[in-house]
Coordinates of C-alpha atoms in Angstrom, one line a residue:
X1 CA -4.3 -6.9 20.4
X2 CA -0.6 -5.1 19.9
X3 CA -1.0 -1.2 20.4
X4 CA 0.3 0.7 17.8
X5 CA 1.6 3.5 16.9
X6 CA 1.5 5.3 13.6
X7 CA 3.9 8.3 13.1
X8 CA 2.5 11.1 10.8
X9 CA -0.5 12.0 9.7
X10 CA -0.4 12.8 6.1
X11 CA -2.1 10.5 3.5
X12 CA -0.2 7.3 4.2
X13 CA -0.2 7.7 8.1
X14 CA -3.7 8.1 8.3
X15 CA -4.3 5.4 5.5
X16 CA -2.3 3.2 7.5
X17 CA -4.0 4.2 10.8
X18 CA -7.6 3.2 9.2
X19 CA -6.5 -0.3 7.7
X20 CA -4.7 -1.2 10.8
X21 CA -7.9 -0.2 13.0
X22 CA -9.8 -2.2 10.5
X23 CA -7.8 -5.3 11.6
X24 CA -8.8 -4.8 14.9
X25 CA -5.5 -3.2 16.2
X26 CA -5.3 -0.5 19.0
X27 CA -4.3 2.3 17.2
X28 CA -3.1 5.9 18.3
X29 CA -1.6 8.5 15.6
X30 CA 0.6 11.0 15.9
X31 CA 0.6 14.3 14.4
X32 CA 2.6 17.2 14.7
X33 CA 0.2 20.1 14.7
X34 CA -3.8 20.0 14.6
X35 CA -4.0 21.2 10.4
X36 CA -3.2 19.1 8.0
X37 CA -0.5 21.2 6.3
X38 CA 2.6 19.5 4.8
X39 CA 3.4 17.3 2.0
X40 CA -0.1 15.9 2.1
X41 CA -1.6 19.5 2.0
X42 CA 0.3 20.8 -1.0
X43 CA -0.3 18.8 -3.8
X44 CA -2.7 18.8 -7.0
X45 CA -5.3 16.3 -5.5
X46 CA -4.8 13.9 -8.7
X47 CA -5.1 10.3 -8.4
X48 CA -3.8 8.9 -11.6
X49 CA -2.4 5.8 -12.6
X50 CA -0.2 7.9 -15.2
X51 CA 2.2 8.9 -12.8
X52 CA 3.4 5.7 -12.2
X53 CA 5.5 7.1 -15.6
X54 CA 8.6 7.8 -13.4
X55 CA 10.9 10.9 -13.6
X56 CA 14.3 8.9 -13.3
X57 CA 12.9 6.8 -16.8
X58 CA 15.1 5.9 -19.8
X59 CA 14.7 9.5 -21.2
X60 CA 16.4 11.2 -18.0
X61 CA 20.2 11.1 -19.0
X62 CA 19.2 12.2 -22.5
X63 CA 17.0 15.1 -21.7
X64 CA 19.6 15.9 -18.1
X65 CA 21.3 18.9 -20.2
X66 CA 18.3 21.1 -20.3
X67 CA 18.4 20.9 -16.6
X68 CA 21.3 21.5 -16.0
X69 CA 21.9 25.0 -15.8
X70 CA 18.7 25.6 -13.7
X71 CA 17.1 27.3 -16.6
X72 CA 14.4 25.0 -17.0
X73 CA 11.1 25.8 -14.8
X74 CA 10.4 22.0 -14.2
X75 CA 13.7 21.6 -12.4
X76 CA 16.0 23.7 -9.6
X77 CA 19.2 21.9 -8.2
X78 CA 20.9 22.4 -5.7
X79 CA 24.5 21.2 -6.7
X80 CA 26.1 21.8 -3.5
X81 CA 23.2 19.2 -1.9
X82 CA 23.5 16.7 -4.6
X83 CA 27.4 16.5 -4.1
X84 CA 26.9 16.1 -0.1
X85 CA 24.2 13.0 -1.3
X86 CA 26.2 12.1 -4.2
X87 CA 25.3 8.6 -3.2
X88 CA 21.6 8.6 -3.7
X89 CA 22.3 10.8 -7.0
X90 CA 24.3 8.2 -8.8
X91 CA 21.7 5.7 -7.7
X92 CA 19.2 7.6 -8.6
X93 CA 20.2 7.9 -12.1
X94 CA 21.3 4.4 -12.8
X95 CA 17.9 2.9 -11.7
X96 CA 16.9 5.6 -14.9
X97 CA 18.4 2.5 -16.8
X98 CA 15.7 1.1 -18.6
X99 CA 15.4 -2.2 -17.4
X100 CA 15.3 -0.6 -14.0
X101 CA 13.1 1.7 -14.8
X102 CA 10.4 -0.3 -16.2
X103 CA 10.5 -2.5 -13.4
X104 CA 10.0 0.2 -11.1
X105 CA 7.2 2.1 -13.2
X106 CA 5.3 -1.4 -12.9
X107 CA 6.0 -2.2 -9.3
X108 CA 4.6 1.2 -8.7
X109 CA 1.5 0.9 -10.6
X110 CA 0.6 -1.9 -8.6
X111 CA 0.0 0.5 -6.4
X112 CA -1.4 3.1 -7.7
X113 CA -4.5 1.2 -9.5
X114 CA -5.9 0.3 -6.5
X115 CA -5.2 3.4 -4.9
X116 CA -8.8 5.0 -6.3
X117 CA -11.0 2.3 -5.0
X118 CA -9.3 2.8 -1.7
X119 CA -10.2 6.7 -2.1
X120 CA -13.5 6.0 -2.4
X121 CA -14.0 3.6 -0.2
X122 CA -12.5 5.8 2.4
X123 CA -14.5 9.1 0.9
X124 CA -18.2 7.1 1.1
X125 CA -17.2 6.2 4.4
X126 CA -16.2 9.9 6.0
X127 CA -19.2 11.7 3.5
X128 CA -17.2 13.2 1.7
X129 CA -17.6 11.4 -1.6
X130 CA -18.8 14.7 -3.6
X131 CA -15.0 15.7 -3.3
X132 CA -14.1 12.7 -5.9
X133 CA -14.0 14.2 -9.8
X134 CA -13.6 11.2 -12.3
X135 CA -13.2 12.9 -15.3
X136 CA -9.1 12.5 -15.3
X137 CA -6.7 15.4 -16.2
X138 CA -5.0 17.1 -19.0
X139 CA -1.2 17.0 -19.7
X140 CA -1.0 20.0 -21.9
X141 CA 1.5 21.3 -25.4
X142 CA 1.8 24.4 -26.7
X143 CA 2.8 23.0 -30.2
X144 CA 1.0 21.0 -32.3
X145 CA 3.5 18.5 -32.2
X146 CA 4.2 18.2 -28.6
X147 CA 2.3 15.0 -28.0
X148 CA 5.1 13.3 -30.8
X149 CA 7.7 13.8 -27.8
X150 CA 5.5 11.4 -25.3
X151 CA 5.8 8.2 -27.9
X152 CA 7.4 6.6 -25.1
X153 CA 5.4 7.8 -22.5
X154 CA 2.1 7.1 -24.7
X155 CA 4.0 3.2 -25.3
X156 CA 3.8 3.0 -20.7
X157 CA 0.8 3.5 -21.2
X158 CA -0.1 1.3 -23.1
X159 CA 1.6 -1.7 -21.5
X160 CA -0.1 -0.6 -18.5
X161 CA -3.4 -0.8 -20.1
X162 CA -4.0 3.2 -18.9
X163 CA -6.8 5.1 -20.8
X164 CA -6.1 8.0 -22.8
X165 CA -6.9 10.3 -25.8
X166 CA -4.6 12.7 -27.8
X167 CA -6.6 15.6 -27.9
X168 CA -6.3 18.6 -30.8
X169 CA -6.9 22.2 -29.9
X170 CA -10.6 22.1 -30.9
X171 CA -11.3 19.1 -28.7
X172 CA -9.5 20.8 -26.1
X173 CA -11.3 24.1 -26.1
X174 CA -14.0 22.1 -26.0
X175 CA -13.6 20.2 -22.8
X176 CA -11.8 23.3 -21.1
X177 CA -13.5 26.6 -22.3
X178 CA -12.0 28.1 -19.5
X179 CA -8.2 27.4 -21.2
X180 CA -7.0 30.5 -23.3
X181 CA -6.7 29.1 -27.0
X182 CA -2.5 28.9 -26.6
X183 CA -2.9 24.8 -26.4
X184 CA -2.5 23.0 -29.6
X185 CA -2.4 19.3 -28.4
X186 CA -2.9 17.2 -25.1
X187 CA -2.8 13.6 -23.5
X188 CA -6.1 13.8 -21.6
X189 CA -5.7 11.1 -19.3
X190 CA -9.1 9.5 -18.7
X191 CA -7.3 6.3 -16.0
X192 CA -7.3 9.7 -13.3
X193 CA -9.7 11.4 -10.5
X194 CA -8.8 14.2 -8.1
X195 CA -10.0 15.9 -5.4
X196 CA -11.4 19.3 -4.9
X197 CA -8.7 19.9 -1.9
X198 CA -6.7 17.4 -1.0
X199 CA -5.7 18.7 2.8
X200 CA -9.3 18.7 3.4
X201 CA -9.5 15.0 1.9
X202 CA -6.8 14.3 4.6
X203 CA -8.4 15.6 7.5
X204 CA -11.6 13.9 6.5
X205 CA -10.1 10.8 6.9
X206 CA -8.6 11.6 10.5
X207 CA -11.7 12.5 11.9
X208 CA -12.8 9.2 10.5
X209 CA -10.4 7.6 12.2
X210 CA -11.6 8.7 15.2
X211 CA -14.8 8.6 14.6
X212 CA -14.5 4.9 14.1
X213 CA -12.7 4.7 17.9
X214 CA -8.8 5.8 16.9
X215 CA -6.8 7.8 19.1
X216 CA -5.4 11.2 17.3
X217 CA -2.3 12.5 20.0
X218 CA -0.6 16.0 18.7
X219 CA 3.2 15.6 19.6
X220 CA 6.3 16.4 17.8
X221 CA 8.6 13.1 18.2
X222 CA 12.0 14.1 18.1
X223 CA 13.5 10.3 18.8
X224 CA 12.9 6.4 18.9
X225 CA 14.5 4.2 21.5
X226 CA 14.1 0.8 22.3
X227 CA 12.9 -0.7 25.1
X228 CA 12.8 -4.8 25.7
X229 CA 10.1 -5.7 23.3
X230 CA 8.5 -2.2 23.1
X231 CA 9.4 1.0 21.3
X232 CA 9.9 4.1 23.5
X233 CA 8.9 7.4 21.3
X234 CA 9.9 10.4 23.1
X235 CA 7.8 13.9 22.4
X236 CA 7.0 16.1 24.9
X237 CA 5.6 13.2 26.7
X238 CA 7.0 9.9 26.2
X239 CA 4.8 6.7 24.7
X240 CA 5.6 2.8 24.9
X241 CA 4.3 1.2 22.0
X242 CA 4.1 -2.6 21.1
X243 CA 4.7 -1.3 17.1
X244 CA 5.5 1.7 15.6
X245 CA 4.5 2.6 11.4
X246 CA 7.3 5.3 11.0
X247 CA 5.0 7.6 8.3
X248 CA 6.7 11.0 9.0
X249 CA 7.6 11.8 5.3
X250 CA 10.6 13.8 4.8
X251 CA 11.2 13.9 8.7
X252 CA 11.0 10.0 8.7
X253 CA 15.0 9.4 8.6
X254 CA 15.5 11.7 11.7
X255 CA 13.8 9.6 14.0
X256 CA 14.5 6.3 12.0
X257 CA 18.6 7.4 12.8
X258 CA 17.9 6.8 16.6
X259 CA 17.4 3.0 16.1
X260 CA 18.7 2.0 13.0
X261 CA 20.7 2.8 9.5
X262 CA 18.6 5.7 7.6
X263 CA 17.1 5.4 4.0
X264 CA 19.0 7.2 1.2
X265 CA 16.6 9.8 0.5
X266 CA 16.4 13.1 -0.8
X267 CA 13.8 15.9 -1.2
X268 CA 12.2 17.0 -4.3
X269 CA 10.7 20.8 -2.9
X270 CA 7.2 21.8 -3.9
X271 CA 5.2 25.5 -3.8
X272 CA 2.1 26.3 -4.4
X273 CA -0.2 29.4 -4.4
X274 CA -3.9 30.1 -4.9
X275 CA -5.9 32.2 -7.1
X276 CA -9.4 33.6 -6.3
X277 CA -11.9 32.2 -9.0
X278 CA -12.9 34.7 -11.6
X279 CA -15.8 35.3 -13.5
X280 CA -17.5 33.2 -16.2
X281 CA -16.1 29.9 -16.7
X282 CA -14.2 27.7 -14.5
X283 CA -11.6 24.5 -14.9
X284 CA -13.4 21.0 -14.6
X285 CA -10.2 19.2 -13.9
X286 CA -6.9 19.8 -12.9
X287 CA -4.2 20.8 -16.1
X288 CA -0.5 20.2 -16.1
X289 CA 1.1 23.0 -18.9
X290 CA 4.3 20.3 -19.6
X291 CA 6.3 23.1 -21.5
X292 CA 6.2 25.3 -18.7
X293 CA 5.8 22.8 -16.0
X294 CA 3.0 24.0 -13.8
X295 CA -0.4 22.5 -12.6
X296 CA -3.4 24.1 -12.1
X297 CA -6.3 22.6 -10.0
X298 CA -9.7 24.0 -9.2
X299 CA -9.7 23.8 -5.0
X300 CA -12.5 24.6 -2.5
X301 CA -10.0 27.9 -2.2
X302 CA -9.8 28.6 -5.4
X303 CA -6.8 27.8 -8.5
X304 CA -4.1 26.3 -7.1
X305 CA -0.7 26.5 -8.9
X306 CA 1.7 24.3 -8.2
X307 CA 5.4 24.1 -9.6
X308 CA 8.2 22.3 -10.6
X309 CA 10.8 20.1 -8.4
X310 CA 13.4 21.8 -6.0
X311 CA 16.0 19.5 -5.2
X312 CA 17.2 21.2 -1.7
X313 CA 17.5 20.5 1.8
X314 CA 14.1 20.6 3.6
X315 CA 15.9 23.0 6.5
X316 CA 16.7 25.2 3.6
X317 CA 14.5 28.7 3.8
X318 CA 12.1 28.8 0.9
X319 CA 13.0 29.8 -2.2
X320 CA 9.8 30.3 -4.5
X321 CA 11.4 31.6 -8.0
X322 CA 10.5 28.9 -10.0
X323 CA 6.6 29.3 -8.8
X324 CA 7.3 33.1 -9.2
X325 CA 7.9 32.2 -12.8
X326 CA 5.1 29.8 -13.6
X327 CA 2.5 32.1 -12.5
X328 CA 3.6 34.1 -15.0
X329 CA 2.6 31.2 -17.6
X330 CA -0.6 30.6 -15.8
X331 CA -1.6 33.8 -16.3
X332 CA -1.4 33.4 -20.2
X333 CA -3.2 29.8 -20.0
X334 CA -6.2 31.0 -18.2
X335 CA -8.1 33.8 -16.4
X336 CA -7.6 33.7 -12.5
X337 CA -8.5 36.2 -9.8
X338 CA -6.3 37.9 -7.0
X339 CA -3.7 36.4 -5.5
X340 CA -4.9 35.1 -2.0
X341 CA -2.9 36.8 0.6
X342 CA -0.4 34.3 2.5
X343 CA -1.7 31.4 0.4
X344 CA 2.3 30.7 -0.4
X345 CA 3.0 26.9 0.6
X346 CA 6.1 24.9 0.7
X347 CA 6.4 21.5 1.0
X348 CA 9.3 18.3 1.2
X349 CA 8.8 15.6 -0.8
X350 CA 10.7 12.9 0.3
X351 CA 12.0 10.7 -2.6
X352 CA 14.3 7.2 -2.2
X353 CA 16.5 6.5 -5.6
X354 CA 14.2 4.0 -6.9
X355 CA 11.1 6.3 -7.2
X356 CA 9.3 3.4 -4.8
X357 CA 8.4 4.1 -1.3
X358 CA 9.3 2.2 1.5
X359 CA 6.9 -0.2 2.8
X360 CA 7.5 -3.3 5.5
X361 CA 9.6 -3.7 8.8
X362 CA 12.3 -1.6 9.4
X363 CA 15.8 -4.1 8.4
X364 CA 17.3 -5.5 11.6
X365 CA 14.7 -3.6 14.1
X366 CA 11.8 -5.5 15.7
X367 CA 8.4 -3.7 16.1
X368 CA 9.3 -1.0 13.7
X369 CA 7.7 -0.6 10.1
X370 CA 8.0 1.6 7.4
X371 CA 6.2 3.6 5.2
X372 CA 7.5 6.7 3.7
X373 CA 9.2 7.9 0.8
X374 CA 6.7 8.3 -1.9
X375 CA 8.0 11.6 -3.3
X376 CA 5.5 13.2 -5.2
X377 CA 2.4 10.7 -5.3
X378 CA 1.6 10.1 -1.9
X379 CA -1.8 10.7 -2.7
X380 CA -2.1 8.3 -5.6
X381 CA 0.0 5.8 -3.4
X382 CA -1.2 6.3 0.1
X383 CA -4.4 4.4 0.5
X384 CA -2.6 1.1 -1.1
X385 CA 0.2 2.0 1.4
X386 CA -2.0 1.7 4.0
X387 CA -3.8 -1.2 3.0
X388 CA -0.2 -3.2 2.3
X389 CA 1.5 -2.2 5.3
X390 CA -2.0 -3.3 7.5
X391 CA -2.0 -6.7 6.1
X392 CA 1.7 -7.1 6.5
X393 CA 1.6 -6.1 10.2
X394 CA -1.5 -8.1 10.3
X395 CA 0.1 -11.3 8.9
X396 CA -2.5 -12.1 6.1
X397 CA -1.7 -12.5 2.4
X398 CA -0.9 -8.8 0.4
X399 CA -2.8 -7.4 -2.2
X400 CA -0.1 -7.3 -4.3
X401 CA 3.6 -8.5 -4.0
X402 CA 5.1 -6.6 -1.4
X403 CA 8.6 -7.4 -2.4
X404 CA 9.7 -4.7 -4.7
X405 CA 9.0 -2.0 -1.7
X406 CA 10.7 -3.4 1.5
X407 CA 13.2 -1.6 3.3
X408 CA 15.5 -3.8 3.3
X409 CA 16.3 -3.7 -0.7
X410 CA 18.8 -0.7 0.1
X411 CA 20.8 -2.8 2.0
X412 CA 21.0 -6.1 -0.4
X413 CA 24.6 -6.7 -1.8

């Protein structure tokens, strides 16, 4: 049986990892460090079918002018990186488009309803089931009226056949008596779960993994070579491998440009910080304020505040104003504790102009496949990722049509 290795060990790598062991594959993964702590670490833990509602959807090039000035707490830009990647911005935009769009918002749903089962599956398996909350999450308005701007959000939904209620500010209150009373309507999305940390979740799975005879290797890969029929990987040791899954996120183009033409991709930045729990009552489910475009998430280490989208360079020092800003807001939503010392977290979301990740062989390059770009849902996309890139390698027939999400789309005239 082929030996492979999987690069990365986030949510998809390790996803990938377990469904490729499953097949009876030799499997080694590489991580970077021993802690889960990147992309896969810094997230809100939701797994929801909802946010297969893109960002780049009809309504982008409408609503673009309040973000244009960087005023907006949802959205920084760097204009200086979009120019130098003015090739994935234009695409970006016109797969807004709404025929593209909706094709895209379906292709990734496929994805995503499957994703929870895989969760669970994975979570009953490691123990760790009593992580798993199903009682969905709350996408919240300050105005009475603010669930009249999500018609077409609500009209997705719909055609995706996802569950939800509009919620008033009584019903709110009463499923989150922890919320101040500033909240005057809501989409409660009932079609979502999460997770009570979601870097713990990860690691779980890893010592799964090896638990269920994989091989973890910490290594930094800094290049790919080929080699006959093999695939040289060269850390501080070097590795032969019959296959490679390339599953390194936002550092998955640096070593895909040794051995072939790189993805156009881009990274939407992320922070977060966490909040000691404070007395009396507590949030049952993770909230997303959509005015002033922050989440918070009950976590095994307390709230966890996550902000907006900062298009930058991954290289780029940290820059956490728009985070600085939302805690502000969170403050006036709900009670939270101290600040937890050195509890500030940034992460690279790696995002490809389509909103779809790349899944399948590598275009041109034999024993290479990839999965990677799944911006900010990896971990409502991973575990399907994992299962669709296993049965590829594996030669059986996919769960779903894996069409829409190969490589080699970028590269079709």
């Amino acid at each position: 049986m082929s030996n492979i290795y999987v690069i990365g060990a986030g949510i998809v790598g390790v996803s990938c990892a377990l469904n490729l062991l499953e097949k009876g594959f030799n499997v080694i993964l590489i991580k970077k460090e021993s802690k889960v702590k990147e992309t896969s670490f810094g997230n809100a833990g939701v797994i929801t079918r909802s946010s297969a509602y893109l960002i780049n959807n009809k309504n982008l090039i409408p609503n673009l002018r309040k973000y244009l000035w960087n005023t907006h707490p949802a959205v920084r830009i760097s204009y200086s990186y979009l120019i130098k990647n003015l090739n994935w911005s234009v695409r970006f935009l016109y797969q807004s488009l709404e025929k593209q769009s909706e094709k895209n918002i379906f292709n990734l749903d496929s994805l995503i309803r499957v994703s929870l089962d895989e969760h669970k599956k994975w979570l009953a398996e490691a123990g760790q089931l009593s992580r798993l909350r199903e009682d969905g999450w709350l996408k919240l308005y300050q105005s009475s009226n603010g669930v009249s701007s999500t018609l077409y959000e609500q009209e997705v939904y719909r055609k995706l056949g996802i569950n939800f209620d509009i919620l008033s500010m009584n019903q709110i209150q009463a499923l989150e008596p922890a919320l101040k009373p500033i909240y005057k309507s809501a989409l409660h999305i009932k079609d979502a779960a999460s997770v009570d940390h979601p870097g713990e979740v990860t690691q779980s799975y890893i010592d799964l993994f090896v638990a269920k005879g994989g091989q973890v290797v910490i290594d930094d890969i800094q290049s790919l070579s080929l080699n006959g029929k093999h695939v040289c990987l060269q850390g501080n040791l070097e590795y032969l491998a019959d296959k490679v899954v390339l599953a390194a996120g936002p550092w998955s183009n640096d070593l895909l440009k040794c051995v072939a033409t790189p993805l156009p991709m881009c990274f939407e930045r992320g922070y977060h910080e966490h909040y000691d729990y404070p007395k009396g009552s507590r949030l049952k489910r993770p909230v997303y304020d959509v005015d002033k475009a922050f989440v918070i998430t009950p976590t095994t280490k307390g709230y966890r505040i996550t902000s907006g989208s900062e298009l930058k360079d991954k290289s780029d020092v940290a820059s956490p104003f728009q985070l600085k800003e939302v805690s502000v807001s969170a403050h006036s939503a709900i009670e939270l504790g101290e600040a937890i010392p050195n509890s500030l977290w940034k992460g690279n979301r790696p995002t490809l102009p389509d909103s779809l990740p790349a899944i399948g062989p590598c275009p041109n390059v034999d024993n290479i496949w990839l999965a990677f770009g799944h911006q900010h849902v990896g971990f409502s996309t991973g575990p399907a990722t994992g299962r669709l890139i296993a049965e590829m390698i594996g030669d059986t027939p996919t769960f779903i049509d894996s069409k829409p999400f190969l490589p080699a789309r970028f590269f079709e005239k």
